[in-house]
Short mmCIF file of C-alpha atoms in Angstrom, two decimals:
data_model
loop_
_atom_site.label_atom_id
_atom_site.label_comp_id
_atom_site.label_asym_id
_atom_site.label_seq_id
_atom_site.Cartn_x
_atom_site.Cartn_y
_atom_site.Cartn_z
CA MET Z 1 -33.66 160.65 13.19
CA ARG Z 2 -30.09 162.27 12.48
CA ARG Z 3 -29.45 162.43 16.12
CA TYR Z 4 -30.09 158.97 17.08
CA LEU Z 5 -27.40 157.90 14.24
CA PRO Z 6 -24.38 157.66 16.76
CA VAL Z 7 -26.83 155.47 18.94
CA PHE Z 8 -27.69 152.88 16.13
CA LEU Z 9 -23.93 152.83 14.65
CA ALA Z 10 -22.85 151.60 17.59
CA VAL Z 11 -25.29 149.00 18.15
CA LEU Z 12 -24.18 148.21 14.31
CA LEU Z 13 -20.73 147.71 15.48
CA ALA Z 14 -21.70 145.46 18.68
CA VAL Z 15 -23.73 143.53 17.12
CA SER Z 16 -21.38 143.13 14.79
CA ALA Z 17 -19.04 142.19 16.82
CA PHE Z 18 -20.72 139.17 17.96
CA ALA Z 19 -22.25 138.00 15.11
CA PRO Z 20 -18.67 135.70 14.40
CA VAL Z 21 -19.76 134.11 17.68
CA GLY Z 22 -23.19 133.18 16.58
CA ALA Z 23 -22.26 132.21 13.25
CA ALA Z 24 -19.81 129.76 15.07
CA GLN Z 25 -22.25 128.40 17.67
CA SER Z 26 -24.57 127.45 15.14
CA ASN Z 27 -22.75 124.69 13.91
CA GLY Z 28 -23.90 122.17 16.05
CA GLY Z 29 -20.63 121.09 16.13
CA SER Z 30 -18.38 119.52 19.22
CA ASP Z 31 -16.80 121.64 22.60
CA SER Z 32 -13.66 122.74 20.13
CA THR Z 33 -12.97 126.46 20.88
CA VAL Z 34 -9.28 126.08 20.09
CA ALA Z 35 -8.09 128.77 17.37
CA CYS Z 36 -5.61 128.02 14.37
CA GLU Z 37 -3.38 131.03 15.22
CA PHE Z 38 0.51 131.02 14.74
CA PRO Z 39 2.79 131.67 16.49
CA LEU Z 40 2.03 128.90 18.82
CA GLU Z 41 3.16 127.94 21.57
CA VAL Z 42 2.11 124.52 23.46
CA THR Z 43 3.37 122.17 25.37
CA ASP Z 44 3.11 117.87 24.47
CA ALA Z 45 2.74 114.88 27.03
CA THR Z 46 6.69 114.51 27.85
CA GLY Z 47 6.52 118.11 28.82
CA GLU Z 48 8.61 120.04 26.49
CA PRO Z 49 7.95 123.28 25.63
CA ILE Z 50 6.81 123.40 21.87
CA ALA Z 51 6.77 126.39 19.19
CA LEU Z 52 5.89 127.12 16.08
CA ASP Z 53 5.74 130.38 14.84
CA GLU Z 54 4.09 130.12 11.60
CA ARG Z 55 1.49 127.36 10.29
CA PRO Z 56 4.50 124.27 8.95
CA GLU Z 57 4.41 123.32 6.07
CA SER Z 58 6.14 120.40 5.39
CA VAL Z 59 5.00 117.49 8.57
CA VAL Z 60 5.59 114.19 9.29
CA ALA Z 61 4.10 111.21 10.79
CA LEU Z 62 5.68 108.58 13.09
CA GLN Z 63 3.55 106.63 13.64
CA PRO Z 64 0.07 105.11 11.97
CA SER Z 65 -2.05 106.43 13.94
CA ASP Z 66 -0.87 110.39 13.03
CA ALA Z 67 -0.86 109.36 9.23
CA GLN Z 68 -4.55 109.08 9.72
CA THR Z 69 -5.18 111.66 11.63
CA MET Z 70 -4.08 114.24 9.54
CA PHE Z 71 -5.85 112.72 5.87
CA GLU Z 72 -8.49 112.83 7.51
CA ILE Z 73 -8.67 116.52 9.02
CA GLY Z 74 -7.21 117.23 5.36
CA ALA Z 75 -3.77 118.12 6.35
CA GLU Z 76 -2.51 115.85 3.89
CA ASP Z 77 -1.05 117.60 1.63
CA ARG Z 78 1.87 119.12 3.89
CA LEU Z 79 2.14 115.51 4.88
CA VAL Z 80 5.65 114.99 3.47
CA GLY Z 81 6.75 111.85 5.51
CA MET Z 82 4.59 108.63 6.81
CA PRO Z 83 4.93 105.65 8.19
CA ASP Z 84 4.64 102.22 5.33
CA ASN Z 85 3.72 99.27 6.46
CA PRO Z 86 0.24 97.40 6.73
CA ALA Z 87 -0.52 99.43 8.87
CA THR Z 88 -1.16 101.84 6.48
CA SER Z 89 -2.52 100.39 4.02
CA ASP Z 90 -5.16 102.34 3.26
CA LEU Z 91 -3.52 105.31 3.34
CA GLU Z 92 -1.75 106.85 -0.61
CA LEU Z 93 1.82 106.43 -0.15
CA GLY Z 94 2.39 108.82 -3.17
CA ASN Z 95 5.46 110.70 -3.49
CA ARG Z 96 5.88 110.76 0.48
CA THR Z 97 9.28 109.23 2.35
CA ALA Z 98 8.22 106.54 3.93
CA VAL Z 99 9.95 106.77 6.97
CA THR Z 100 9.95 102.92 8.24
CA ASP Z 101 10.73 99.36 7.67
CA ASN Z 102 8.05 97.46 7.33
CA TYR Z 103 7.38 98.58 11.60
CA GLN Z 104 10.33 99.90 12.63
CA LEU Z 105 11.09 103.26 12.90
CA VAL Z 106 14.22 105.23 10.64
CA PRO Z 107 15.08 108.83 12.28
CA GLU Z 108 17.88 109.32 10.08
CA ARG Z 109 15.24 108.95 7.41
CA VAL Z 110 12.80 111.46 9.19
CA ILE Z 111 16.70 114.04 10.32
CA ASP Z 112 17.12 114.12 6.14
CA LEU Z 113 14.11 115.38 5.54
CA ASP Z 114 13.89 118.69 7.37
CA PRO Z 115 10.57 118.81 8.72
CA ASP Z 116 9.14 121.51 10.01
CA LEU Z 117 7.14 119.89 13.05
CA VAL Z 118 6.95 115.85 13.59
CA LEU Z 119 3.51 114.34 15.00
CA ALA Z 120 4.85 111.29 17.71
CA ALA Z 121 1.82 109.15 19.06
CA ASN Z 122 2.62 108.30 22.40
CA ALA Z 123 4.21 104.58 20.65
CA THR Z 124 6.80 106.00 19.65
CA GLU Z 125 10.00 104.69 21.71
CA LYS Z 126 11.33 108.18 23.39
CA GLU Z 127 15.43 106.97 22.68
CA SER Z 128 13.46 108.19 18.76
CA ILE Z 129 11.94 111.86 20.15
CA GLU Z 130 15.13 112.24 21.68
CA GLN Z 131 17.05 111.83 18.77
CA LEU Z 132 14.80 113.40 16.71
CA ARG Z 133 14.50 116.30 18.77
CA ASN Z 134 18.87 116.63 19.00
CA ALA Z 135 18.90 116.42 15.52
CA GLY Z 136 17.21 119.56 15.83
CA LEU Z 137 14.02 118.95 14.50
CA THR Z 138 10.46 120.18 16.67
CA VAL Z 139 8.74 116.51 17.96
CA TYR Z 140 4.96 117.02 19.27
CA HIS Z 141 4.61 113.89 21.86
CA PHE Z 142 0.47 112.97 21.79
CA GLU Z 143 0.00 111.38 25.32
CA THR Z 144 -1.48 107.62 25.50
CA ALA Z 145 -5.00 107.84 23.97
CA GLU Z 146 -6.92 106.01 26.26
CA SER Z 147 -10.54 106.73 25.06
CA ILE Z 148 -12.44 107.86 22.54
CA ASP Z 149 -12.41 111.36 24.17
CA ASP Z 150 -9.09 111.31 23.93
CA VAL Z 151 -8.69 110.49 20.82
CA ARG Z 152 -11.00 113.27 20.01
CA ALA Z 153 -8.64 115.71 21.70
CA ASN Z 154 -5.86 114.38 19.97
CA VAL Z 155 -8.12 115.35 16.77
CA VAL Z 156 -7.93 118.86 18.05
CA THR Z 157 -4.45 119.27 18.62
CA THR Z 158 -3.35 117.82 15.61
CA GLY Z 159 -5.44 120.88 13.59
CA GLU Z 160 -4.41 123.55 15.70
CA LEU Z 161 -0.35 122.27 15.11
CA THR Z 162 -1.25 121.60 11.62
CA GLY Z 163 -2.74 124.88 11.07
CA GLU Z 164 -5.94 122.67 10.58
CA CYS Z 165 -8.31 123.49 12.89
CA ASP Z 166 -11.53 123.53 10.78
CA GLY Z 167 -10.88 120.02 9.24
CA ALA Z 168 -10.40 119.12 12.76
CA ARG Z 169 -13.58 120.26 13.92
CA ALA Z 170 -15.30 118.74 11.33
CA THR Z 171 -13.53 115.34 12.32
CA VAL Z 172 -14.74 115.22 15.44
CA ASP Z 173 -18.09 116.52 14.25
CA TRP Z 174 -18.66 113.60 11.99
CA MET Z 175 -17.64 111.20 14.74
CA ASP Z 176 -20.34 112.65 17.15
CA ARG Z 177 -23.27 112.34 14.63
CA GLN Z 178 -22.08 108.09 14.00
CA LEU Z 179 -22.06 107.60 17.61
CA ALA Z 180 -24.84 109.62 17.87
CA VAL Z 181 -26.53 106.82 16.03
CA VAL Z 182 -24.91 104.06 17.94
CA ASP Z 183 -26.38 105.58 21.44
CA ARG Z 184 -29.86 105.82 19.88
CA ALA Z 185 -29.58 102.50 18.78
CA LEU Z 186 -28.45 100.89 22.56
CA GLU Z 187 -30.93 102.48 24.58
CA ASN Z 188 -32.85 100.12 25.42
CA VAL Z 189 -30.81 97.20 24.35
CA ASP Z 190 -28.62 93.92 26.73
CA ARG Z 191 -25.46 94.38 25.87
CA PRO Z 192 -23.67 90.13 24.62
CA LEU Z 193 -20.37 89.74 26.70
CA ALA Z 194 -17.43 89.84 24.01
CA TYR Z 195 -14.09 88.88 23.30
CA TYR Z 196 -11.67 90.25 21.48
CA ALA Z 197 -8.76 88.11 19.85
CA MET Z 198 -5.26 90.21 19.20
CA GLY Z 199 -3.71 86.53 18.72
CA ASP Z 200 -0.94 84.43 21.46
CA GLY Z 201 -3.51 84.88 23.84
CA TYR Z 202 -3.26 88.97 24.29
CA THR Z 203 -6.48 90.95 24.67
CA ALA Z 204 -7.32 94.60 25.02
CA GLY Z 205 -8.04 95.55 28.67
CA SER Z 206 -9.97 98.27 30.38
CA GLY Z 207 -8.06 101.56 30.69
CA THR Z 208 -8.19 101.13 26.35
CA PHE Z 209 -10.03 102.89 23.81
CA ILE Z 210 -10.34 99.89 22.43
CA HIS Z 211 -11.78 98.20 25.52
CA GLU Z 212 -14.03 101.42 24.93
CA ALA Z 213 -14.77 100.77 21.50
CA MET Z 214 -15.94 97.58 22.13
CA THR Z 215 -18.41 99.15 25.16
CA THR Z 216 -19.00 102.24 22.71
CA ALA Z 217 -20.42 99.30 20.58
CA GLY Z 218 -22.63 97.55 23.05
CA VAL Z 219 -20.76 95.26 24.36
CA GLU Z 220 -19.29 93.45 27.03
CA ASN Z 221 -15.48 92.53 27.22
CA VAL Z 222 -14.72 89.67 28.43
CA ALA Z 223 -10.88 91.32 29.64
CA ASP Z 224 -12.64 93.82 31.25
CA ARG Z 225 -14.34 91.10 32.65
CA ALA Z 226 -11.86 88.87 33.94
CA GLY Z 227 -9.80 92.19 35.64
CA ILE Z 228 -6.92 92.31 32.84
CA GLN Z 229 -6.14 96.29 32.52
CA GLY Z 230 -4.80 97.12 29.32
CA TYR Z 231 -2.60 95.31 26.92
CA GLY Z 232 -2.14 91.68 28.47
CA GLN Z 233 -2.88 87.87 27.85
CA ILE Z 234 -5.60 86.02 29.36
CA ASN Z 235 -6.37 82.82 29.98
CA PRO Z 236 -8.13 80.35 27.35
CA GLU Z 237 -9.98 78.33 30.29
CA THR Z 238 -10.41 81.33 31.24
CA VAL Z 239 -12.50 82.60 28.20
CA VAL Z 240 -14.52 78.81 27.98
CA ASP Z 241 -15.47 79.34 31.22
CA GLU Z 242 -17.47 83.04 30.28
CA ASN Z 243 -18.98 82.55 27.54
CA PRO Z 244 -18.75 84.39 25.62
CA ASP Z 245 -21.72 84.96 22.57
CA TRP Z 246 -19.59 87.33 20.15
CA ILE Z 247 -15.82 86.71 19.42
CA ILE Z 248 -14.05 89.75 17.39
CA TYR Z 249 -10.93 90.06 16.32
CA PRO Z 250 -8.57 92.41 13.81
CA ASP Z 251 -9.01 91.65 9.50
CA ASP Z 252 -5.57 91.01 9.32
CA ARG Z 253 -5.72 87.43 10.06
CA SER Z 254 -6.73 85.26 8.32
CA GLU Z 255 -9.06 83.66 10.90
CA PRO Z 256 -10.47 84.25 14.33
CA PRO Z 257 -7.04 83.84 16.47
CA ILE Z 258 -7.46 81.59 19.55
CA HIS Z 259 -7.02 78.59 21.72
CA GLN Z 260 -8.90 75.77 20.58
CA SER Z 261 -10.64 75.34 23.27
CA VAL Z 262 -11.91 78.66 22.56
CA GLU Z 263 -14.21 76.70 19.84
CA ALA Z 264 -16.44 75.34 23.30
CA THR Z 265 -17.83 79.06 23.07
CA THR Z 266 -20.89 79.84 22.56
CA ALA Z 267 -20.29 82.61 19.93
CA PHE Z 268 -17.87 79.94 18.50
CA GLN Z 269 -20.84 77.83 18.32
CA ASN Z 270 -23.38 79.36 16.77
CA ASP Z 271 -20.49 81.29 14.17
CA ASN Z 272 -20.82 84.55 16.01
CA VAL Z 273 -17.20 85.99 14.85
CA LEU Z 274 -17.46 89.58 13.52
CA ALA Z 275 -13.47 90.66 12.10
CA VAL Z 276 -13.15 94.30 11.95
CA ASN Z 277 -10.77 96.33 10.63
CA ALA Z 278 -7.53 96.36 11.89
CA ASN Z 279 -5.78 99.99 11.16
CA GLN Z 280 -9.39 101.34 12.53
CA MET Z 281 -9.62 99.57 15.36
CA SER Z 282 -5.63 99.35 16.65
CA GLN Z 283 -5.28 102.90 16.45
CA PRO Z 284 -6.06 105.67 18.91
CA ALA Z 285 -7.33 107.92 15.57
CA PRO Z 286 -11.19 109.51 13.90
CA GLN Z 287 -11.71 106.23 11.26
CA ILE Z 288 -11.89 103.93 15.80
CA VAL Z 289 -15.71 105.04 14.96
CA TYR Z 290 -15.74 102.31 11.61
CA ALA Z 291 -15.16 99.58 13.54
CA ILE Z 292 -17.74 100.92 16.50
CA VAL Z 293 -20.16 101.33 13.85
CA ASP Z 294 -19.25 97.60 12.93
CA ILE Z 295 -19.71 95.90 15.98
CA VAL Z 296 -22.74 97.43 16.89
CA GLU Z 297 -24.64 96.88 12.46
CA THR Z 298 -23.45 92.90 13.63
CA VAL Z 299 -24.69 92.56 16.65
CA HIS Z 300 -26.90 95.25 16.73
CA SER Z 301 -29.06 95.12 13.69
CA ASP Z 302 -31.93 95.70 14.35
CA ALA Z 303 -31.40 97.53 17.08
CA TYR Z 304 -29.42 99.65 14.45
CA GLU Z 305 -30.70 100.00 11.27
CA GLN Z 306 -34.17 101.40 13.69
CA ALA Z 307 -31.93 103.42 14.91
CA SER Z 308 -29.92 105.21 12.22
CA ASP Z 309 -34.20 105.29 10.12
CA ASP Z 310 -34.93 107.52 13.09
CA LEU Z 311 -32.42 109.86 12.19
CA ASP Z 312 -33.03 110.43 9.26
CA GLY Z 313 -36.59 110.87 9.48
CA THR Z 314 -35.87 113.07 11.66
CA ASN Z 315 -33.40 114.90 9.86
CA GLU Z 316 -35.70 114.93 7.27
CA SER Z 317 -38.78 116.75 8.74
CA ASP Z 318 -35.87 118.88 11.36
CA THR Z 319 -34.66 120.56 7.94
CA ASP Z 320 -36.52 123.45 6.20
CA ALA Z 321 -36.93 123.64 2.25
CA THR Z 322 -33.81 124.97 1.73
CA GLY Z 323 -32.17 122.51 2.89
CA GLY Z 324 -30.82 124.07 5.82
CA GLU Z 325 -30.56 122.95 10.18
CA PRO Z 326 -34.16 123.80 11.30
CA ASN Z 327 -35.02 127.68 12.12
CA GLU Z 328 -31.39 128.61 10.39
CA SER Z 329 -31.83 130.82 7.65
CA PRO Z 330 -30.96 130.25 4.26
CA ILE Z 331 -29.21 133.72 4.00
CA PRO Z 332 -25.98 133.76 5.76
CA GLY Z 333 -26.25 136.13 8.90
CA PHE Z 334 -29.25 137.34 8.61
CA GLY Z 335 -30.80 137.31 12.05
CA VAL Z 336 -28.52 139.83 12.08
CA VAL Z 337 -29.78 142.16 9.47
CA ALA Z 338 -33.09 141.41 10.88
CA THR Z 339 -32.19 142.66 14.58
CA LEU Z 340 -30.16 145.74 12.84
CA VAL Z 341 -33.53 146.23 10.80
CA ALA Z 342 -35.80 146.41 13.81
CA LEU Z 343 -33.45 148.67 16.06
CA LEU Z 344 -34.01 150.69 12.45
CA ALA Z 345 -36.88 150.32 12.92
CA ALA Z 346 -37.47 151.32 16.41
CA VAL Z 347 -35.09 154.13 16.62
CA GLY Z 348 -37.43 156.10 13.77
CA PHE Z 349 -40.38 155.26 15.60
CA VAL Z 350 -38.58 156.86 18.64
CA SER Z 351 -37.73 159.70 16.16
CA ARG Z 352 -41.51 160.20 14.91
CA ARG Z 353 -43.23 160.06 18.11
CA ARG Z 354 -40.52 162.75 19.31
#
């Protein structure tokens, strides 16, 4: 046996080296593989190189979506400044500095905070970005979010920049689990036509994350059918001609912001009118999932309920008595231990044979 000990130790080291990789892959999470390591060097949407020598301990969010993402990934304890307006009403300002007067950013307040990192969603004006950078601040300017995938990417990037990769991965995994139920619910359903009314005739067309949220939720977008790209105005006569089955609007309005003529549509006549949380639907951040689920639960209520029940039943049947996932050992690293025991037995067997 002694002559085989070096071989056994070598195998032990090799298996141990691969164990963390196996554990990481067993989480069933998203494809996000970014690791939180500092110093960190990345390039933002403006082509600006961003360098962080260590994990930032003070962060300012310039836009509501930046703040929402920080809260969702569990990094709000290092958020020292954020917007204070109706778009952040679901987030606790606490003793953080309000960096806005209502919706207007006040760069001087950000500069006074002297944060380690400033997060700026793409809606931030370039002049404000330049002012902050000229003051010596590190500002990461995000790409425009045009899809749910872009939202996922922003979550992962925020986690990487703030050293909260575990929280970012957990958030993306949560998004994916919720959307998996939605996908299952919509497998065999018809997709009714819906009009998203933002007010003053504005709506969300193709190339926007609101459009993708609607299609992900199982409705066809009137604006897309009308050829509207981005955010633009739609003629009420076009809406009437298309005759949508549903009218959806953000709940920061007391009633649907539609032209009187649109009241002649099937949607309005059948009271198929849905108000969705404005802060969830209007921001490229994780809570967009809540708005999607809200639409599905309302428009495709039976299908969503069935999909939820089916998924719950699958989870219960696939979960072992310990509460773990299918084929998952209740003892961390048990698979590695079992492998080593088998190797040890094999070495002993070979030794005895000799």
